[in-house]
Coordinates of C-alpha atoms and ligand atoms in Angstrom, one line a residue:
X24 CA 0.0 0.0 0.0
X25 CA 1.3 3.6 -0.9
X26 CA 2.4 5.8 1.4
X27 CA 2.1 9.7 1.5
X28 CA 4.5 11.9 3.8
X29 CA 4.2 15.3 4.3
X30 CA 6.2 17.7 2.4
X31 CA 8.1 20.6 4.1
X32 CA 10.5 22.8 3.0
X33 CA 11.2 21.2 -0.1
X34 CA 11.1 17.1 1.3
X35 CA 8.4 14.6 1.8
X36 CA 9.1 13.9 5.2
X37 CA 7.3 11.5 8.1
X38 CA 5.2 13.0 10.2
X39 CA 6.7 13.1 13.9
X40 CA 4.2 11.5 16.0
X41 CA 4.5 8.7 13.6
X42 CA 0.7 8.0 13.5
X43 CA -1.1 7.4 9.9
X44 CA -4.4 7.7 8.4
X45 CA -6.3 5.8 5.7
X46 CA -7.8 7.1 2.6
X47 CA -10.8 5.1 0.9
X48 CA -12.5 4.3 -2.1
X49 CA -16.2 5.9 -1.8
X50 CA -17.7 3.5 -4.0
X51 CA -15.8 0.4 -3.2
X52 CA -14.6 0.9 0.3
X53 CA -11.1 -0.6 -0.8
X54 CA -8.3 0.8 1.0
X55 CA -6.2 3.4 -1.3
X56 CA -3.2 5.0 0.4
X57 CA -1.8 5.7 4.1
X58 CA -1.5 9.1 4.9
X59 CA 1.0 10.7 7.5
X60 CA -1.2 12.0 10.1
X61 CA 1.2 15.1 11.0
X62 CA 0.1 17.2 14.5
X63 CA 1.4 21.0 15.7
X64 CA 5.1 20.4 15.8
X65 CA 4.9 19.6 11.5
X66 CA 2.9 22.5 10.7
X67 CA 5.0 25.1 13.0
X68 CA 8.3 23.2 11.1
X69 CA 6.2 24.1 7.4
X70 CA 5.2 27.7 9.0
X71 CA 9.0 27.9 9.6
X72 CA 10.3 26.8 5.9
X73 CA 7.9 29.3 4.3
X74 CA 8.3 32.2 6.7
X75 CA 12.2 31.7 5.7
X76 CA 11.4 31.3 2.1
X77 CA 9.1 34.3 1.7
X78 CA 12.1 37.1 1.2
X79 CA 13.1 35.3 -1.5
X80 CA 10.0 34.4 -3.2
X81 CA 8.6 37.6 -2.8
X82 CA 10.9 39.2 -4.7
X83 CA 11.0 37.2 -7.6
X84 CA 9.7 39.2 -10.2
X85 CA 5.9 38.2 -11.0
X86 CA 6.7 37.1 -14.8
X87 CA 9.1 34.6 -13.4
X88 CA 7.1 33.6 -10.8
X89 CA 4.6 33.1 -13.5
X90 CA 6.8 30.7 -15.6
X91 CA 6.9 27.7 -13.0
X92 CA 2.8 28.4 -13.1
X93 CA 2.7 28.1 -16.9
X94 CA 4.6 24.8 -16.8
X95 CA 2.8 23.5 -14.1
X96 CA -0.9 24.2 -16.1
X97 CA 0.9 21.8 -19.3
X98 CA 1.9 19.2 -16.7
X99 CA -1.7 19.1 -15.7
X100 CA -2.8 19.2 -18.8
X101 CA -1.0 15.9 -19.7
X102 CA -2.1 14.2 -16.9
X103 CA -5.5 15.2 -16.7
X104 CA -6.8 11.8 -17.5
X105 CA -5.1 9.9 -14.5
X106 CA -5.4 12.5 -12.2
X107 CA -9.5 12.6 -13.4
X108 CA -9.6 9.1 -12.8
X109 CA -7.1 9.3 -9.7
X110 CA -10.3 11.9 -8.3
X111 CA -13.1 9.1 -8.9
X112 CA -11.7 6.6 -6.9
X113 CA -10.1 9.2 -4.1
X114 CA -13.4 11.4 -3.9
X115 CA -16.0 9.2 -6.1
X116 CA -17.2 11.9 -8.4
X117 CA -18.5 10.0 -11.8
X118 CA -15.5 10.7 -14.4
X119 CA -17.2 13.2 -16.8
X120 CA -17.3 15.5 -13.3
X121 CA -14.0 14.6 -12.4
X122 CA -12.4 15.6 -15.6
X123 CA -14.3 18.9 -15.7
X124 CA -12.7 19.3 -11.9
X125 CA -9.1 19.0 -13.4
X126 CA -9.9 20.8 -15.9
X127 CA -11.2 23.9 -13.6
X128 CA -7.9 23.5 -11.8
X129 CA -5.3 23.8 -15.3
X130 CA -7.8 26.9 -15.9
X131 CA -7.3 28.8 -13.3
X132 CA -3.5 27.9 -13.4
X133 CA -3.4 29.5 -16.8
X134 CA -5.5 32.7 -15.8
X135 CA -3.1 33.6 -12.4
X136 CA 0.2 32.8 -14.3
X137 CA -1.3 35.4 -16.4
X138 CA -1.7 37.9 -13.8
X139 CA 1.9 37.3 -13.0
X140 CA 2.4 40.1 -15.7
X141 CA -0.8 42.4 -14.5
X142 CA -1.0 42.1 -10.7
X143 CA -1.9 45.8 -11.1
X144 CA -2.3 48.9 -9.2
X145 CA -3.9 51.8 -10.2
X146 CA -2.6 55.1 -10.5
X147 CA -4.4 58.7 -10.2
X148 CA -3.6 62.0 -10.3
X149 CA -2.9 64.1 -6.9
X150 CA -4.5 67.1 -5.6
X151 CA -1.1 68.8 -5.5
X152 CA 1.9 69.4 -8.0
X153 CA 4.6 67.8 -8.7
X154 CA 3.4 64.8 -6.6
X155 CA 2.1 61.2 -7.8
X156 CA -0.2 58.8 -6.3
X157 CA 0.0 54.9 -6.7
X158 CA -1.2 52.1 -5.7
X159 CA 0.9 48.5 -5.9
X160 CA -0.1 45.1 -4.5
X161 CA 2.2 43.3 -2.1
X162 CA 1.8 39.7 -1.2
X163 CA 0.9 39.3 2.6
X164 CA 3.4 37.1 3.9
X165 CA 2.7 33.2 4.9
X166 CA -0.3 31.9 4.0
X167 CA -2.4 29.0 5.2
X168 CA -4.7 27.2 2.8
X169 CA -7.6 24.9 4.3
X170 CA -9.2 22.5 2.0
X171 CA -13.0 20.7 1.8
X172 CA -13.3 17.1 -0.2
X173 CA -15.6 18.1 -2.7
X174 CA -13.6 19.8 -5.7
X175 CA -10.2 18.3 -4.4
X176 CA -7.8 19.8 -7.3
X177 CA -9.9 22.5 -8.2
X178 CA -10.2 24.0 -4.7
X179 CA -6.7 23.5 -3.7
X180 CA -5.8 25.2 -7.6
X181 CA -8.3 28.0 -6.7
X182 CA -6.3 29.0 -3.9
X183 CA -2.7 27.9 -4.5
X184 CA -2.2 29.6 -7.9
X185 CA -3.1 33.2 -7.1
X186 CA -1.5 33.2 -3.7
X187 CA 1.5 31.9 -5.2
X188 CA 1.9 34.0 -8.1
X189 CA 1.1 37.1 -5.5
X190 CA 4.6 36.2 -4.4
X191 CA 3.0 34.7 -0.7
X192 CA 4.7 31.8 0.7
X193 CA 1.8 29.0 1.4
X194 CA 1.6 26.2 4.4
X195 CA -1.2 24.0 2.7
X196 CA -4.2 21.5 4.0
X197 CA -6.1 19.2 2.1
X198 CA -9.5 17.8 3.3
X199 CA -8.7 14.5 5.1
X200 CA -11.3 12.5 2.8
X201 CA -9.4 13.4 -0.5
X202 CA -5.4 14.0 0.6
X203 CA -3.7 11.8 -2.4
X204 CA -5.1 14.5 -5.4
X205 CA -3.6 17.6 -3.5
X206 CA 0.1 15.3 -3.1
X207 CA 0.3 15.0 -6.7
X208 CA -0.5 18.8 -7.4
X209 CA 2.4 19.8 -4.6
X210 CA 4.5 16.9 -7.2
X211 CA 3.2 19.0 -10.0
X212 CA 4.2 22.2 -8.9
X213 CA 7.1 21.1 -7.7
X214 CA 8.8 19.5 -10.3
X215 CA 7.4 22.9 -12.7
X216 CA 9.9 24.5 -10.3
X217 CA 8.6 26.0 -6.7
X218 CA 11.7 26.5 -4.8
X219 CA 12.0 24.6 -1.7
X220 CA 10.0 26.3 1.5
X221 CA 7.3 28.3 -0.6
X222 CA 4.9 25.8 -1.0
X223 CA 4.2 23.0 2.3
X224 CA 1.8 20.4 2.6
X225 CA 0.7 19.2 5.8
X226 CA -2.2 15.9 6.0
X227 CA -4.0 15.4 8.9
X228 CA -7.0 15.9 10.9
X229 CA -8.7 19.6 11.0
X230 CA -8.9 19.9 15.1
X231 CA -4.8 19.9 15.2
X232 CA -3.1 20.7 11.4
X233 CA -6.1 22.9 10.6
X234 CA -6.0 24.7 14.4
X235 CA -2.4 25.4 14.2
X236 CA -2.1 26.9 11.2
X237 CA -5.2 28.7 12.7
X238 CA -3.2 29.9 15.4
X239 CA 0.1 29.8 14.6
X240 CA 1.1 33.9 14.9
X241 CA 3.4 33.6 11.6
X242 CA 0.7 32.9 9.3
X243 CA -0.8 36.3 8.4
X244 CA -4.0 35.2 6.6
X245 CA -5.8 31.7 6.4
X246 CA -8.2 31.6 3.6
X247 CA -10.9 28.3 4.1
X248 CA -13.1 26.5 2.1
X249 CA -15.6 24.2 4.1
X250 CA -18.5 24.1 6.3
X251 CA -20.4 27.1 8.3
X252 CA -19.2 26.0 11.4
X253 CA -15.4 25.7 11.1
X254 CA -15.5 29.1 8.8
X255 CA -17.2 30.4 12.3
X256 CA -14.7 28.9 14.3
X257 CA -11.7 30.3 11.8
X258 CA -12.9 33.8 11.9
X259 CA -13.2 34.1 15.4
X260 CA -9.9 32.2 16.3
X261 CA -7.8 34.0 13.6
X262 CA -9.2 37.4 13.8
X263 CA -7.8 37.8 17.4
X264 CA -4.4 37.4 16.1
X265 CA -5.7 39.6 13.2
X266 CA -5.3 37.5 10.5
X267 CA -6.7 38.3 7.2
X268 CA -9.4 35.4 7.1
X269 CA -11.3 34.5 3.5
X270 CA -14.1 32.3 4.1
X271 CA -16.1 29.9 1.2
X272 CA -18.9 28.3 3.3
X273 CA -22.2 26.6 2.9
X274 CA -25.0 27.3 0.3
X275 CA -29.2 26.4 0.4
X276 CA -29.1 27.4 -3.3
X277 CA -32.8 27.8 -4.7
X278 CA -34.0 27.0 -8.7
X279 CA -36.6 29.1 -9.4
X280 CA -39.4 28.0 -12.2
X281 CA -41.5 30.0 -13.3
X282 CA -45.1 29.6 -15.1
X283 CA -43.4 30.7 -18.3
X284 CA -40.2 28.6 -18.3
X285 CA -39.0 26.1 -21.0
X286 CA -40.0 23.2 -18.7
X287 CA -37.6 20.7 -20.2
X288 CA -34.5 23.2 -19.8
X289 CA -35.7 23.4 -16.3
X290 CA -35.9 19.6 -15.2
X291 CA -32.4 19.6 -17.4
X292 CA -31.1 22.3 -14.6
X293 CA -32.6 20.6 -11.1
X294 CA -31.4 17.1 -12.5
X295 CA -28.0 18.6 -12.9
X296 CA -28.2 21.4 -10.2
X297 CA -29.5 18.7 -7.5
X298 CA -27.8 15.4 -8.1
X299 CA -24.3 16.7 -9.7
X300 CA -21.8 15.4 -7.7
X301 CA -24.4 13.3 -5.6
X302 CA -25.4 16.7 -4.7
X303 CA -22.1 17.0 -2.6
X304 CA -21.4 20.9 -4.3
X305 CA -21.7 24.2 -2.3
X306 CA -23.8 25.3 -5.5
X307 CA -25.5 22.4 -5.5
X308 CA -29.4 23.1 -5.8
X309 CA -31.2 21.6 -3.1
X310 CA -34.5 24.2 -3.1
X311 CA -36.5 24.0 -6.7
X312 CA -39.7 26.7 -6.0
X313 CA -42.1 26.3 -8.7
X314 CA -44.9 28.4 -9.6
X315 CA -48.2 26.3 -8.5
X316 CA -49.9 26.4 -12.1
X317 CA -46.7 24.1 -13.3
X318 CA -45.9 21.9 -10.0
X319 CA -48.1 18.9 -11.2
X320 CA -46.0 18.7 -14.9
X321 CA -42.7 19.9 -13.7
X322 CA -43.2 16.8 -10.6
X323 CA -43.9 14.6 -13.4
X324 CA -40.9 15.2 -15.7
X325 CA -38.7 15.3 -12.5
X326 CA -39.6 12.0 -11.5
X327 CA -39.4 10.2 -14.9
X328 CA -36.0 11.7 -15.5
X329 CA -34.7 11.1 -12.1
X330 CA -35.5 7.3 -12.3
X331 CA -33.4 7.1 -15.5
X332 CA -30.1 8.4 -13.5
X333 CA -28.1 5.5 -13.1
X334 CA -26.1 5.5 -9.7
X335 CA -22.7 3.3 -9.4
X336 CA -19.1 3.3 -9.3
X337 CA -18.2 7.1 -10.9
X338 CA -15.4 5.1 -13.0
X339 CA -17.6 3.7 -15.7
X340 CA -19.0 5.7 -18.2
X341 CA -22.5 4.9 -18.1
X342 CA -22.8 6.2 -14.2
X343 CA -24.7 9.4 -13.9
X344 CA -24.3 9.5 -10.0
X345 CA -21.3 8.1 -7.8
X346 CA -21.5 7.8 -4.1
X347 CA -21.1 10.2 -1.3
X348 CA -18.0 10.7 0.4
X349 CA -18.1 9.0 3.5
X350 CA -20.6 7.2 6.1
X351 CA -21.1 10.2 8.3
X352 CA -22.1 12.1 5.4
X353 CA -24.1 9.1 4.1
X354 CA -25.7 9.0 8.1
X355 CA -26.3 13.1 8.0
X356 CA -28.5 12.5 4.7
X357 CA -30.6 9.4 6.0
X358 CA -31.3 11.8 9.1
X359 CA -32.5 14.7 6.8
X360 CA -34.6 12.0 5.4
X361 CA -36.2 11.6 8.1
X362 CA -36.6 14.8 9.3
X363 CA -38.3 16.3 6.4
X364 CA -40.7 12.9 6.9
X365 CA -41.5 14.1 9.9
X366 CA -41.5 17.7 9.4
X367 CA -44.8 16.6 7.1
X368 CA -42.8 16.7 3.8
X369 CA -44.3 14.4 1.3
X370 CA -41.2 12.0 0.0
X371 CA -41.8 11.2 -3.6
X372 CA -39.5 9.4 -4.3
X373 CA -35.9 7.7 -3.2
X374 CA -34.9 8.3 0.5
X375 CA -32.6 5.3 1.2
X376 CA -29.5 4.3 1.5
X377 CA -28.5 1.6 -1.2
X378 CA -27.4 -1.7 0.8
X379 CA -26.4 -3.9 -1.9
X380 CA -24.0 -1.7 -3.6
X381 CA -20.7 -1.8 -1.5
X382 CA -20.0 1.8 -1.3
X383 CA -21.5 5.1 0.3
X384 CA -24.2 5.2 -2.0
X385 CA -27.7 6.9 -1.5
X386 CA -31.0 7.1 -4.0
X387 CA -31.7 10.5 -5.7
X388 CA -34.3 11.8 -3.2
X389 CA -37.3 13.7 -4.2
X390 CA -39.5 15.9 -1.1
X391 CA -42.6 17.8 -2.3
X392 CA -44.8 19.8 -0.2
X393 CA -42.0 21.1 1.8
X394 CA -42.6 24.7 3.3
X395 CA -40.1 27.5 3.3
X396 CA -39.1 26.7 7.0
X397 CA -39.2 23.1 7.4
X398 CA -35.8 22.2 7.9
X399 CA -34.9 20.2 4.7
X400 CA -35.3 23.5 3.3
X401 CA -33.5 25.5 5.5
X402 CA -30.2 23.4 6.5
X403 CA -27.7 22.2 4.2
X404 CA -27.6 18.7 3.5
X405 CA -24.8 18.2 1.1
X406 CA -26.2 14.9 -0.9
X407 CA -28.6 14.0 -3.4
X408 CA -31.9 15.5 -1.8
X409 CA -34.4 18.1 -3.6
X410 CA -36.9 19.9 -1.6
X411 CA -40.1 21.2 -4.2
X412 CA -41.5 24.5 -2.9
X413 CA -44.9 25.5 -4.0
X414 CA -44.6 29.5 -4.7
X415 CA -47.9 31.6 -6.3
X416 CA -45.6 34.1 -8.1
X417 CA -42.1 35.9 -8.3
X418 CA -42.2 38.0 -5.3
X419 CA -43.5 34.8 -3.1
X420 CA -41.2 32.5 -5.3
X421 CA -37.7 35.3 -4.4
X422 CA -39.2 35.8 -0.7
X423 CA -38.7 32.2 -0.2
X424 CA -35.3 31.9 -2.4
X425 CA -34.2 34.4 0.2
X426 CA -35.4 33.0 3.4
X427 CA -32.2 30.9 4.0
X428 CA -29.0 32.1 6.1
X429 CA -27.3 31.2 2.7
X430 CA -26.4 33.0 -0.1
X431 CA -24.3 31.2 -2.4
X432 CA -26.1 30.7 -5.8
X433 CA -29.5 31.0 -7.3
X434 CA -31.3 30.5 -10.4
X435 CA -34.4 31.2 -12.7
X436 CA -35.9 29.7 -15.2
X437 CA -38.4 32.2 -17.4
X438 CA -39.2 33.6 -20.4
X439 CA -40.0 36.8 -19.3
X440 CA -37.6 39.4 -19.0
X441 CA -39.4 41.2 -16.0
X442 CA -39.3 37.9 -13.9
X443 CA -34.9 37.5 -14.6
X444 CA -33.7 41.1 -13.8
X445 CA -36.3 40.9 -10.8
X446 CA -34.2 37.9 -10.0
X447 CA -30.8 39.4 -10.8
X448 CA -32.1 42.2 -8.5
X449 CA -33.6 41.0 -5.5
X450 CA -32.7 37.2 -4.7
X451 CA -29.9 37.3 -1.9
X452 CA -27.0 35.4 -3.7
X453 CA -23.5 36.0 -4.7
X454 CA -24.3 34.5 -7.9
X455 CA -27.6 34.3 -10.1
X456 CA -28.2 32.8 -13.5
X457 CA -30.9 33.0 -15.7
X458 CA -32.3 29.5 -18.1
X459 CA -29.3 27.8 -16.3
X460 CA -29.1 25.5 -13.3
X461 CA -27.2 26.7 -10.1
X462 CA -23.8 25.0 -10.7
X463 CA -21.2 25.7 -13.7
X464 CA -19.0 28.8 -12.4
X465 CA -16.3 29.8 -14.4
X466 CA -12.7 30.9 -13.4
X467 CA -12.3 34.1 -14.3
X468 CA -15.6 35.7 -12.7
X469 CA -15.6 36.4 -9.3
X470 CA -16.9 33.2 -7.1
X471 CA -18.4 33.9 -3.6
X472 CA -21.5 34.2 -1.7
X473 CA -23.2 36.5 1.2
X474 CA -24.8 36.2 4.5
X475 CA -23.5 33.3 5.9
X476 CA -21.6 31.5 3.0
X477 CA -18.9 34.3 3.5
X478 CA -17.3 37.1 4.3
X479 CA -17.1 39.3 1.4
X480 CA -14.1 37.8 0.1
X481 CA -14.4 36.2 -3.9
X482 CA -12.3 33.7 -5.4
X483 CA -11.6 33.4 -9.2
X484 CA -10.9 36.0 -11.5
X485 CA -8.6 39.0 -10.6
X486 CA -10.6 39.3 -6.9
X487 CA -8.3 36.1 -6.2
X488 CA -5.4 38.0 -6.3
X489 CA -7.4 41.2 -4.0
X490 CA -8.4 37.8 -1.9
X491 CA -3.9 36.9 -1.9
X492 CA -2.9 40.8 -2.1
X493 CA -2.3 43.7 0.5
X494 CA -2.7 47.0 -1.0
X495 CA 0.0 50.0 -0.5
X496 CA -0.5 53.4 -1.3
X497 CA 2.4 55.3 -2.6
X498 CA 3.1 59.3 -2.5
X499 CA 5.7 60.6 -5.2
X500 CA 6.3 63.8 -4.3
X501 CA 8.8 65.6 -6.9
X502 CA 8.0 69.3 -6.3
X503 CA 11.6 69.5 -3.3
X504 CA 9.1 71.4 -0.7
X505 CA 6.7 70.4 1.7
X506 CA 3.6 70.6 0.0
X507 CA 0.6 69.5 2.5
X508 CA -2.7 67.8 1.2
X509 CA -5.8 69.5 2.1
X510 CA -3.9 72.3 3.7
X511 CA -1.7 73.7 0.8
X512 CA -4.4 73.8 -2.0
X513 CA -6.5 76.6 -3.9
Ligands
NAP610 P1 -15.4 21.0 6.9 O1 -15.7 19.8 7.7 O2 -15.6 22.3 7.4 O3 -13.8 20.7 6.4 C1 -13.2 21.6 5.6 C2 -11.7 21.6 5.9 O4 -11.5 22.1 7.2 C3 -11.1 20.2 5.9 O5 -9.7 20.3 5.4 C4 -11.1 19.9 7.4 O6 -10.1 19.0 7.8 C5 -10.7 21.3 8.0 N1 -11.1 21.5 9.4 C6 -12.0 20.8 10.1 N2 -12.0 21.3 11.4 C7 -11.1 22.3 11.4 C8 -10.7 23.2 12.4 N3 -11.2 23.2 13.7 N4 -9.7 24.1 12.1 C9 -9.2 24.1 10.9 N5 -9.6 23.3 9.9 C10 -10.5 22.4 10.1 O7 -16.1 20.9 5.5 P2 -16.3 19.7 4.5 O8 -17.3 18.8 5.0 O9 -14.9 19.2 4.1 O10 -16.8 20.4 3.1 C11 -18.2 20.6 2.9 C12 -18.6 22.0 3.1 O11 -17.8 22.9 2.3 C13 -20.0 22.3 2.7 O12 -20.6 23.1 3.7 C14 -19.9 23.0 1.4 O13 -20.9 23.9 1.1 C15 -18.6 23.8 1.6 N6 -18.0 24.3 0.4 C16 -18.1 25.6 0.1 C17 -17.5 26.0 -1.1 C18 -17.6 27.5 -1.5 O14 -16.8 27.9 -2.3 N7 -18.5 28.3 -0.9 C19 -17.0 25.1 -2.0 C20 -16.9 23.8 -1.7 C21 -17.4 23.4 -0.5 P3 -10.5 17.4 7.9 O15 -10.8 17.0 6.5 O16 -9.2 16.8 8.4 O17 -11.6 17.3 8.9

């Protein structure tokens, strides 16, 4: 069986308690790798190698910096098919997904080693003579990087590329569930050329690598992908050293359908939107509120195409759905299930856990006659669960897309023009598409959410590099006096 170490300043190295964890086939439970479990003394030794790397990284120019990016995106792009299928059997994914997943991650490569030659400022003109006025970016320093399971290159990518190309030095970890796919980008990167120390990657569990890098004084921002209540946890525990904290959380994300919607584009969008990655996405759409004159069709359709999906082992082609992640996660759906049951949801269809199949597998789950509060409709479940919501017309139907503490994504389905910028305007979401389902961003637009999916912070696009960035504002003053602003003009 394989072995992973931890790699830290430039060498894969044991961790020093010794201790190991195992990784897992979702769908086949088959052991796939040992893992060094490291604890606080590992991550304060990678905190060390990339505090002492940073002067040097830093102040590589941005185009070089770049380069090693650039190479890095080709070698992904040559093994995207065994890393693709290296993701279905570490994460369980069904392959077309897992290819699109590695495919996000060589994007987003390409777009920040571009930004190696724009990382730009702005400049503007002063309110005195002889004097300029700048503003340049500056990488923040060491960086820690917290990782969830679900998109486990394109996450880690997300997050890696623009800090790195910022110039930060980066102490990195993975989601337990899904270690083995983040190893092999570290290889990646590594052999494109990161110098030793700038890059570190410590496996282990969340309460002591994650807390440590949480706490650890040298690391001057932690950005974190993963659930509401560790991003709570983060902000309060890293603010007090204040850290600069970026927070991806949890979504509740609402398809919207109106009266006057192409139905089939629609059923097209919840099949995707809620069973797409065995509805294990933060986008993934677990709310569908339908206007009341179309409810009976749209149920119809729903169920006809959701008994087609066929749910297996993610490696073969035919498989529409793979299984969930692990048994806890299989458990938390199963309770949902019954929740909504006896919340007085009406359970249409699916709703169990499938015992023959060897794996963490569970049947695309259909709830009608859920209300806006029950709790099925309210909490994230993170599997393949749809709640239908009966709505009379778009203020009712955006009311109730907005009565979540989420606000990830959103989406309607209409004709009418009035109904989508309605939408656009009013539904409480960091993103909103129109005739599409709630899942499909793409790299170079910002990706975030409000209320409780985040703090303000947006990944992708050039707000990754604000997100990996401190700004400094720079004075030029040329005139050889003292000139004073708002004193010395008129
Ligand atoms: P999670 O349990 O919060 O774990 C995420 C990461 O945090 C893992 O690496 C975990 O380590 C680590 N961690 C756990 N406890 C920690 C602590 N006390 N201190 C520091 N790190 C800690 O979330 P998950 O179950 O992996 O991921 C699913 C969640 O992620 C869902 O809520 C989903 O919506 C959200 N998500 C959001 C986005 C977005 O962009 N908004 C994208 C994808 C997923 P271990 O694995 O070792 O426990």
């Amino acid at each position: 069986m394989q072995e992973y170490k931890l790699f830290i300043n430039g060498e894969w190295t044991g961790s020093s308690s010794g201790e190991m964890f195992d990784d897992i086939n979702p769908a086949t439970l088959e052991l796939i790798g040992k893992l060094h479990k490291a604890n606080e003394e590992d991550v304060k030794n990678a905190v060390d190698a990339a505090e002492k790397s940073f002067h040097a990284w830093s102040s590589t120019p941005a185009p070089q910096r770049a380069r090693i990016l650039f190479r890095a995106a080709r070698m992904l792009e040559e093994r995207k098919e065994e890393l693709s299928r290296l993701m279905t059997v570490e994460m369980g994914k069904v392959l077309k997904e897992a290819r699109g997943d590695v495919q996000e991650a060589i994007d987003i490569t390409y777009y920040a080693a571009g930004e190696g030659r724009r990382l730009k400022g702005e400049t503007t003109p002063s309110e005195l003579p002889d004097k300029f006025c700048m503003t340049i970016r500056r990488p923040i320093g060491v960086v820690g990087l917290i990782t969830p399971w679900n998109f486990p290159i394109a996450i880690p990518a997300w997050k890696i590329m623009p800090a790195l190309v910022a110039g930060n030095t980066l102490v990195f970890k993975p989601a337990s569930d899904t270690p083995i796919l983040s190893i092999e980008l570290v290889n990646i990167l590594t052999e494109a050329g990161i110098p030793k120390g700038v890059l570190n990657l410590v496996t282990g569990e969340g309460k002591t690598v994650g807390s440590e890098i949480v706490h650890n004084r040298k690391v001057r921002a932690v950005s974190f992908t993963g659930s509401l209540e560790t991003g709570k946890w983060i902000l309060g525990e890293a603010s007090r050293d204040m850290k600069k904290v970026s927070l991806e959380l949890g979504g509740k994300n609402p398809i919207i359908v109106m009266d006057d919607a192409d139905l089939n584009l629609a059923i097209d969008g919840i099949i995707w939107g809620a069973f797409g990655t065995t509805g294990q996405r933060c986008t993934a759409a677990s709310r569908v509120i339908v206007h009341e004159k179309i409810l009976p069709s749209l149920l119809e359709k729903l169920i006809g195409r959701t008994k087609e999906l066929n749910v297996g082992n993610g490696l073969h082609e035919n498989i529409d759905m793979g299984p969930v992640i692990n048994e806890s996660q299989l458990r938390k759906i199963a309770k949902y299930v019954d929740i909504g049951k006896k919340e007085g949801a009406k359970l249409i269809m699916g709703g169990n856990i499938m015992k023959p199949l060897p794996g963490y597998f569970f049947e695309p789950t259909i709830f009608t006659d859920v209300s806006p509060d029950m709790r099925i409709a309210q909490e994230e479940i993170f599997g393949p669960v749809v709640s239908l919501i009966r709505a009379r017309d778009i203020d009712e139907a955006i009311n109730i897309a907005n009565s979540v503490e989420y606000g990830l994504s959103s989406s309607i389905y209409s004709g009418n023009i009035r109904n989508a910028f309605k939408a656009i305007e009013k539904i409480e979401a960091g993103i909103t598409y129109i005739n599409a389902s709630t899942i499909g961003a793409e790299i170079h637009l910002p990706f975030g959410g409000i209320k409780s999916t985040g703090n303000g912070t947006r990944e992708g696009g050039t707000t990754a590099i604000e997100e990996f960035t401190e700004l400094k504002t720079v004075y030029f003053d040329y005139s050889g006096k003292l000139q004073k602003a708002q004193i010395d003009i008129g």
